[in-house]
Tab-separated table of C-alpha atoms in Angstrom:
chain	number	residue	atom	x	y	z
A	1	UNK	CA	0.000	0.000	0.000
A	2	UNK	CA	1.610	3.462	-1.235
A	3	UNK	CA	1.386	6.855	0.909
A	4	UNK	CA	-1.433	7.981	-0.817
A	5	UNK	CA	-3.513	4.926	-0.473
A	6	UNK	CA	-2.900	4.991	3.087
A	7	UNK	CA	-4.259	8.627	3.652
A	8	UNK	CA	-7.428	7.074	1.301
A	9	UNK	CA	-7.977	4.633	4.075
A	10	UNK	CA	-7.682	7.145	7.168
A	11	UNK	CA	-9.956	9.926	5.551
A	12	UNK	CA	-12.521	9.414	2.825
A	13	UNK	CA	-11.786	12.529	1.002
A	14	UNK	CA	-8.483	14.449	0.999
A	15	UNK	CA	-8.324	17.852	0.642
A	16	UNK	CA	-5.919	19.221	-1.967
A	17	UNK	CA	-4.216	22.749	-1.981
A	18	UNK	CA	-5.249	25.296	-3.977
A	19	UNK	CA	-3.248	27.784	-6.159
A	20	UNK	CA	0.488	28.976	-5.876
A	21	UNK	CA	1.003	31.342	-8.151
A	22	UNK	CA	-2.172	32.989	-7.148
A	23	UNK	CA	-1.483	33.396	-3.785
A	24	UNK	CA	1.863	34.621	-4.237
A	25	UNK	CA	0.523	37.626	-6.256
A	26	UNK	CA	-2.165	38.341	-4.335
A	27	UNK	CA	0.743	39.025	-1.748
A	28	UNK	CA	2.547	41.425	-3.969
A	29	UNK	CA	4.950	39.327	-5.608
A	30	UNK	CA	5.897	39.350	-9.394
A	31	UNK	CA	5.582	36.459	-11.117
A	32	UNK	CA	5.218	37.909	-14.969
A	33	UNK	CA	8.001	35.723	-16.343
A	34	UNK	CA	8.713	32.648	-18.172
A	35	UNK	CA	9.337	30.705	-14.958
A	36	UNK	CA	6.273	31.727	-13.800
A	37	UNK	CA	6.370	31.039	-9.614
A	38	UNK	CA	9.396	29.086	-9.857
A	39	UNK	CA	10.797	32.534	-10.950
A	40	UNK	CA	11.034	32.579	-6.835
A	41	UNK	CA	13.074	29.677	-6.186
A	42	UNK	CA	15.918	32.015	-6.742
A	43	UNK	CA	14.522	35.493	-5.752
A	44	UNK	CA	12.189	34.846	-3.015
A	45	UNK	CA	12.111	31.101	-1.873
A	46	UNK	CA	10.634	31.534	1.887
A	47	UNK	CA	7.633	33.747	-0.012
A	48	UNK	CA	7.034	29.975	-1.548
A	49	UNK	CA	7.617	28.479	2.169
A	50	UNK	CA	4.862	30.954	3.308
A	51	UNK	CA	2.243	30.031	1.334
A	52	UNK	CA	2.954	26.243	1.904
A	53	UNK	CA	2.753	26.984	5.043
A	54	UNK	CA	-0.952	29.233	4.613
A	55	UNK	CA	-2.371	25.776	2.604
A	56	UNK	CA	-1.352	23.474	5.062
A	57	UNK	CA	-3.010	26.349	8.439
A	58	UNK	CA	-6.429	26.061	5.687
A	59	UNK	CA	-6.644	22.385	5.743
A	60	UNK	CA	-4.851	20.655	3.290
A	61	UNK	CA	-3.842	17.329	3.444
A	62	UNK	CA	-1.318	17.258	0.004
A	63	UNK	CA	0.651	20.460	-1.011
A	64	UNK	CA	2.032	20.892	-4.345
A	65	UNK	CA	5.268	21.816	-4.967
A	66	UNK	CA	6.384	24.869	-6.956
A	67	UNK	CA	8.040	22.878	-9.626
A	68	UNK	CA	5.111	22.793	-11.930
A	69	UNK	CA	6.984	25.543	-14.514
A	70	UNK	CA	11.065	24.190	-13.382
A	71	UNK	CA	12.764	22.882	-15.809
A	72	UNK	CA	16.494	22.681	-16.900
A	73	UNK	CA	15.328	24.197	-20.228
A	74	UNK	CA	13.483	26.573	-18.725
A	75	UNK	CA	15.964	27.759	-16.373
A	76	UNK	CA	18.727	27.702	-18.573
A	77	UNK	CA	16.782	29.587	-20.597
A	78	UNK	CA	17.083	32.727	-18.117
A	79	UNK	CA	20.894	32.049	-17.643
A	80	UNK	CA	21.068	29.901	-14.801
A	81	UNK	CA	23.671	27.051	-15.140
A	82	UNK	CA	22.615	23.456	-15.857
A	83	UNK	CA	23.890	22.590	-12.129
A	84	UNK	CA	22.120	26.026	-10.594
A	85	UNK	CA	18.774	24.498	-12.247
A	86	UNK	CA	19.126	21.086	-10.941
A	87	UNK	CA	19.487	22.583	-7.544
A	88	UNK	CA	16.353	24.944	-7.705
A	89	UNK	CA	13.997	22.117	-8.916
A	90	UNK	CA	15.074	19.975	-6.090
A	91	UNK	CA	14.925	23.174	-3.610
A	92	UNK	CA	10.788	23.666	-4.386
A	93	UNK	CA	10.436	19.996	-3.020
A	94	UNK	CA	12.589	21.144	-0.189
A	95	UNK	CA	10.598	24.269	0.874
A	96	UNK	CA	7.545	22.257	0.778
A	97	UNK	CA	8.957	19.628	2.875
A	98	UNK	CA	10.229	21.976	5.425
A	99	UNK	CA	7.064	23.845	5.482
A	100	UNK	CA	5.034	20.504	6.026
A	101	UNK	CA	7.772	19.088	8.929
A	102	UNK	CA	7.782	22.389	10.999
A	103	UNK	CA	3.548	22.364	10.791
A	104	UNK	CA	3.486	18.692	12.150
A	105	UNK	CA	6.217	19.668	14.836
A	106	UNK	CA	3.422	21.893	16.413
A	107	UNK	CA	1.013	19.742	18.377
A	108	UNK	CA	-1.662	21.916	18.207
A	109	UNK	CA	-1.993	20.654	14.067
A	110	UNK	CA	-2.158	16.569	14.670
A	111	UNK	CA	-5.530	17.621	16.068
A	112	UNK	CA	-8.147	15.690	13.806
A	113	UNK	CA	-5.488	15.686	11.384
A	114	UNK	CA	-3.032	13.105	9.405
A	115	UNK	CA	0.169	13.925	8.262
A	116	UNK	CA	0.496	16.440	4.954
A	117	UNK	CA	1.848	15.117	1.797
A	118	UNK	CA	4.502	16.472	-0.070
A	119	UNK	CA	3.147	16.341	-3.804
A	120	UNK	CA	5.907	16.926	-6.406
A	121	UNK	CA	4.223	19.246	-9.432
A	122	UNK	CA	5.098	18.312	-13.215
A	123	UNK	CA	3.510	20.275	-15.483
A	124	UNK	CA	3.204	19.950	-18.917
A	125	UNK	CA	5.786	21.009	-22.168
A	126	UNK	CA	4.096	24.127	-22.944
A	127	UNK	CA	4.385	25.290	-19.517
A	128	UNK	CA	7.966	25.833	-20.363
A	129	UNK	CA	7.034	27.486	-23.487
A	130	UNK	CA	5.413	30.157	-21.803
A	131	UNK	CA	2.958	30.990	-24.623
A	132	UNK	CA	-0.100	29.193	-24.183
A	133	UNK	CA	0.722	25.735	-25.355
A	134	UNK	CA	-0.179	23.819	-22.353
A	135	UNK	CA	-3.630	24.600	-22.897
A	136	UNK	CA	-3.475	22.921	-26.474
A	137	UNK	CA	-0.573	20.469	-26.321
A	138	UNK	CA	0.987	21.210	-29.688
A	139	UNK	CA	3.866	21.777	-29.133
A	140	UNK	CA	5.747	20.675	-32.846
A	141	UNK	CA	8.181	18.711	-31.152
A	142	UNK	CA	9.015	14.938	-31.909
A	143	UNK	CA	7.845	12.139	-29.091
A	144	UNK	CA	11.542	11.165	-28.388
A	145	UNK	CA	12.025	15.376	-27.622
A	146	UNK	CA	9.104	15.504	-25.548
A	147	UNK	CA	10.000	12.473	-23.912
A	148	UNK	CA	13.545	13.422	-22.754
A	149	UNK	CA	12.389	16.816	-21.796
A	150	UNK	CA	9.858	15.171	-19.082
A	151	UNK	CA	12.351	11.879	-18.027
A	152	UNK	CA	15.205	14.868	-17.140
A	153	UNK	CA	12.735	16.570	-14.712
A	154	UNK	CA	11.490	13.396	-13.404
A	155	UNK	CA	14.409	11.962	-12.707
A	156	UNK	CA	16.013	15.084	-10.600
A	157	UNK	CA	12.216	15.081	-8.685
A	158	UNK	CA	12.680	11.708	-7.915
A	159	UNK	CA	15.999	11.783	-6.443
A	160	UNK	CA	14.528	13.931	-3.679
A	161	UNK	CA	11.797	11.266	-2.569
A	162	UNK	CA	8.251	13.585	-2.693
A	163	UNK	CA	5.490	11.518	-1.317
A	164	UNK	CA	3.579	12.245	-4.268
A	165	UNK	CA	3.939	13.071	-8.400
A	166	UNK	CA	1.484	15.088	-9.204
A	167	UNK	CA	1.340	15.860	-13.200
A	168	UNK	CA	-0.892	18.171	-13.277
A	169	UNK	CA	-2.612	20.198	-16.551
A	170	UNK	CA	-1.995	17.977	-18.909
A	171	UNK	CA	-3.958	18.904	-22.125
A	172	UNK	CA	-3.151	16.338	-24.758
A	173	UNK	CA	-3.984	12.508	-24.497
A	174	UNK	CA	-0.018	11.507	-26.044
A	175	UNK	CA	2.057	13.557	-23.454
A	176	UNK	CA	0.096	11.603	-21.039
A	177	UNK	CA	1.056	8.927	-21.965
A	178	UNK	CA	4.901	9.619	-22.724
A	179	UNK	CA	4.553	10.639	-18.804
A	180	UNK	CA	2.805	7.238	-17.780
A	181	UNK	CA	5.974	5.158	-19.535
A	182	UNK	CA	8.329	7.248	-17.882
A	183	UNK	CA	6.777	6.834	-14.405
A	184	UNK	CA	6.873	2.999	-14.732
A	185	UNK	CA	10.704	3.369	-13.133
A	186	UNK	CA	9.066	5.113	-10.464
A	187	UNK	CA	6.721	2.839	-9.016
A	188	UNK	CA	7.484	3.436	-5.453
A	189	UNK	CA	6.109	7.128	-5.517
A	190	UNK	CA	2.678	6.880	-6.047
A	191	UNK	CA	1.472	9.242	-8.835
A	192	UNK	CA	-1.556	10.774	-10.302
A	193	UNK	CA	-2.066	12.419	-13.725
A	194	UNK	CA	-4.566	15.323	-13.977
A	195	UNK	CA	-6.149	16.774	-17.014
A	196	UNK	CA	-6.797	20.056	-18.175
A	197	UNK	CA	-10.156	19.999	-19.999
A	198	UNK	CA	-11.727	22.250	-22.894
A	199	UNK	CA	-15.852	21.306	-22.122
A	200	UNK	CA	-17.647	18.212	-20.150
A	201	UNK	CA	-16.313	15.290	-22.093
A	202	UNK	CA	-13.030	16.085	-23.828
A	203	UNK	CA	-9.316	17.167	-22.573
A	204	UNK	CA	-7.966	19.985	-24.473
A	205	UNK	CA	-6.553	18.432	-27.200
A	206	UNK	CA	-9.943	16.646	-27.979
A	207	UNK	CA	-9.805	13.339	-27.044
A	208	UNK	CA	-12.443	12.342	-24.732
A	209	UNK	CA	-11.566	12.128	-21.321
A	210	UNK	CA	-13.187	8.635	-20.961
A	211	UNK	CA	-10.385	7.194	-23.216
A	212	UNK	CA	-7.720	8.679	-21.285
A	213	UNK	CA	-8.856	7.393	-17.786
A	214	UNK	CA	-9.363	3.655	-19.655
A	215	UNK	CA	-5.640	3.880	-21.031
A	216	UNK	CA	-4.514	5.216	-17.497
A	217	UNK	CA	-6.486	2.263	-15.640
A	218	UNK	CA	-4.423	-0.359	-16.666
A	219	UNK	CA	-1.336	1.665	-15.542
A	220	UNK	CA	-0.381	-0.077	-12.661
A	221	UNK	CA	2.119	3.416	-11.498
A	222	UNK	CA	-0.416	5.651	-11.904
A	223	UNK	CA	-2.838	5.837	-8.433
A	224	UNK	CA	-5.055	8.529	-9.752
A	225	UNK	CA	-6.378	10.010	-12.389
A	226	UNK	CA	-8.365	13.510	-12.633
A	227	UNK	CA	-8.917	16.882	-13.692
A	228	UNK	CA	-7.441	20.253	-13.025
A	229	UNK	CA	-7.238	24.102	-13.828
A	230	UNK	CA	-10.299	23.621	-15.552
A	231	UNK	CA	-13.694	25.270	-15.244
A	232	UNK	CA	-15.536	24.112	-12.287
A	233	UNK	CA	-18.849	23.955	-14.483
A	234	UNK	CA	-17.607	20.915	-16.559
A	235	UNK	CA	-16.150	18.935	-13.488
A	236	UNK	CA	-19.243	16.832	-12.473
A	237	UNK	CA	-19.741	15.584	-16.089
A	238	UNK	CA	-15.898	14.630	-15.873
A	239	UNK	CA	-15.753	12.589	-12.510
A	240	UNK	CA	-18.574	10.857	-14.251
A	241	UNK	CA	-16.944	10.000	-17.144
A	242	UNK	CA	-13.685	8.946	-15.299
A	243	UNK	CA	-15.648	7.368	-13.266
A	244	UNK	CA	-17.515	4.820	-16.068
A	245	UNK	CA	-13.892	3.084	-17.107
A	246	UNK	CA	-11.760	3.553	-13.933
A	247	UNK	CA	-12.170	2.718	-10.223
A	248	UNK	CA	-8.972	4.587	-9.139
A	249	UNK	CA	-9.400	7.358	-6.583
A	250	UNK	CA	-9.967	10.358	-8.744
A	251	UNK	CA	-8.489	13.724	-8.341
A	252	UNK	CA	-10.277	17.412	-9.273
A	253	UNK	CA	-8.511	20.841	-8.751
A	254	UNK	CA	-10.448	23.025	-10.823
A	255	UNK	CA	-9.658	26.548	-11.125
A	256	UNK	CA	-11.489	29.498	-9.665
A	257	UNK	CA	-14.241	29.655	-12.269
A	258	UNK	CA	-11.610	31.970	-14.754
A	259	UNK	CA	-10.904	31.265	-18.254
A	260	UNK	CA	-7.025	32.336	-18.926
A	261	UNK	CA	-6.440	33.897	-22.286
A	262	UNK	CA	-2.875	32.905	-23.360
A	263	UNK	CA	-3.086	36.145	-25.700
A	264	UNK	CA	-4.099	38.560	-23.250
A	265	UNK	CA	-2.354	36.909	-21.109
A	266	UNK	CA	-5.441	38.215	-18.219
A	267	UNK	CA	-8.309	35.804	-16.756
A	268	UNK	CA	-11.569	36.385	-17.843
A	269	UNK	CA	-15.309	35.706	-16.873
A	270	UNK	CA	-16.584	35.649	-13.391
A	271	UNK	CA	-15.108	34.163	-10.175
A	272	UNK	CA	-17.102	31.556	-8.178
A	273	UNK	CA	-16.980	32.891	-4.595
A	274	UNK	CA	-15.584	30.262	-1.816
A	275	UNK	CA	-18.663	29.216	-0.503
A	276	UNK	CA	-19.936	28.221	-4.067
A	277	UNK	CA	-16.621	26.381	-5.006
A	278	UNK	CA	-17.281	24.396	-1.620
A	279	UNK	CA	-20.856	23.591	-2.521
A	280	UNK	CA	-20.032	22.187	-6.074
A	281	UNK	CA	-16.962	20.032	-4.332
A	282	UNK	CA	-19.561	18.564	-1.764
A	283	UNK	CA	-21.251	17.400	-5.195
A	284	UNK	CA	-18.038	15.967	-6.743
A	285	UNK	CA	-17.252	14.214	-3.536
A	286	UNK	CA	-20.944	12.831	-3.399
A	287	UNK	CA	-19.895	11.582	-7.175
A	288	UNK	CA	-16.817	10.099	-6.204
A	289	UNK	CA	-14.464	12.570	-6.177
A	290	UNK	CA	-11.404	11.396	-3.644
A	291	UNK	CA	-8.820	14.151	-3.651
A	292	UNK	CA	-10.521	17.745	-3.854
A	293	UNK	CA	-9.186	21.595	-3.733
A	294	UNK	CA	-8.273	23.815	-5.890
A	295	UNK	CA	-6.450	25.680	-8.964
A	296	UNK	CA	-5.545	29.033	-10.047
A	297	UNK	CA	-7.629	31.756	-8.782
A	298	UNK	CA	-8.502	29.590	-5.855
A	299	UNK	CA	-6.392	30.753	-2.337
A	300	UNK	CA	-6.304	29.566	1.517
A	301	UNK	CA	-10.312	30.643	2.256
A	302	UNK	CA	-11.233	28.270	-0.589
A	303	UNK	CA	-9.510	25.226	0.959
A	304	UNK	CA	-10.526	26.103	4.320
A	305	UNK	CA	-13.898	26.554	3.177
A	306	UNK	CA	-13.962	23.350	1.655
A	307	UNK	CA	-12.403	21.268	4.636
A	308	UNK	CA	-15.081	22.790	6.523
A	309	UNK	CA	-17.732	21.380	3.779
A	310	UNK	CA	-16.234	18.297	2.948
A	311	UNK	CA	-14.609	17.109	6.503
A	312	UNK	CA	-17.148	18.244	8.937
């Protein structure tokens, strides 16, 4: 039995983080750049600390690392050495470890609570390419590129033993699956691969999210399988869906309710308050929903508000 199973059998639902990036700016802090939030590795890592630290006071069971947009490329990209970016991607596990072992110190937090996971983000190519690519997966790159680009970040991830891989916004059905081959050398983290999806039935690329979950099923290294940074109006129709082809413990982190417009580069339409967001969750939990919180736009009153909805 892996970590994450374990946690399954203590509490019936586990309540997921919400976002990083989001937080961090509503606190001031620029992260306009390539690197996005992992811009602050190197510039500001206790900011990153902090709002581990803010998830895991709100609730959460699983934090997720601010690795999601670390890569050698992309650091390498902004002058960093290939050795400086090795040790930044290994130093956002680090903060969230720290963060996680210095709330469980305090006895006051073991009240009615189990012990925080440490959930390694991978996110997809086009998060590296900065330009709105991970929300359609092309990326015009060969398999054997893609491939390499993902088994170099796993591998450095790996080496500093998260409880969890999460990869997370996935939006096309064959980098999925490059990830899924690559994970099979990884079988003692537990892992679960989230999608990003365009409506109520299909990931962004197209393919229906009912033939990714049956491909992911017989993955014996994958744990769970769900949906993230997606609107919350299309995530019932998903667990569903997931739901019909796999038993696995399924995962939703939808977003706030915003649509981001890779041109604009701005969110757009109307935010779901945190009371909502909790409401719909109760309903995705009531559907089967095992691992619940939240993506961008979402911050510590969501997660709070949902452990209140969820665990009470």
């Amino acid at each position: 039995m892996n970590k994450l199973e374990e946690l399954l059998k203590k509490q019936a639902v586990l309540i997921v983080d919400g976002a990083l990036g989001t937080r961090l700016q509503t606190k001031g802090l620029n992260i306009n750049d390539s690197l996005w939030s992992a811009k602050l590795l190197d510039e500001n890592p206790n900011a990153i600390k902090a709002v581990h630290k803010e998830y895991l006071d709100s609730g959460a069971d699983l934090i997720i690392t601010s690795s999601y947009q670390a890569s050698i490329e992309g650091f390498e990209k902004k002058g960093f050495s290939r050795q400086k970016a090795k040790e930044l991607i290994c130093l956002s596990i680090e903060l969230a470890k720290n963060a996680r072992d210095e709330f469980w110190e305090e006895k006051k937090n073991k009240k009615k609570r189990i012990k925080p996971l440490v959930t390694a983000s991978i996110g997809p190519y086009g998060a590296f390419l900065a330009n709105g690519a991970e929300y359609t997966g092309k990326y015009n790159i060969s398999k054997e590129q893609l491939k390499n680009f993902h088994k170099r970040r796993v591998e450095i991830i790996a080496s500093t033993n998260p409880d969890i891989f999460a990869i997370e916004t996935i939006p096309s059905f064959e980098e999925a699956k490059i990830l899924a081959e690559i994970l099979e050398e990884y079988k003692n983290i537990p892992s679960w691969i989230c999608f990003s999806a365009k409506d109520n039935l299909h990931i962004n690329d197209g393919t229906k999210i009912k033939e990714c979950a049956k491909y992911l099923d017989t993955k014996e290294q994958i744990s769970a399988i769900g949906i993230n940074c997606t609107s919350p109006k299309y995530i019932s129709s998903l667990i569903k869906e997931i739901k019909s082809v796999s038993n696995k413990p399924i995962v939703v982190y939808p977003n706030g309710g915003f649509k981001y417009n890779p041109l604009t580069k701005n969110w757009e339409n109307a935010k779901t308050d945190e009371k909502e967001f909790a409401k719909m969750a109760y309903l995705w939990k009531m559907q089967g929903a095992k691992l619940i919180g939240g993506c961008c736009q979402t911050e510590p009153k969501e997660i709070k508000e949902l452990r209140r909805v969820l665990l009470s």
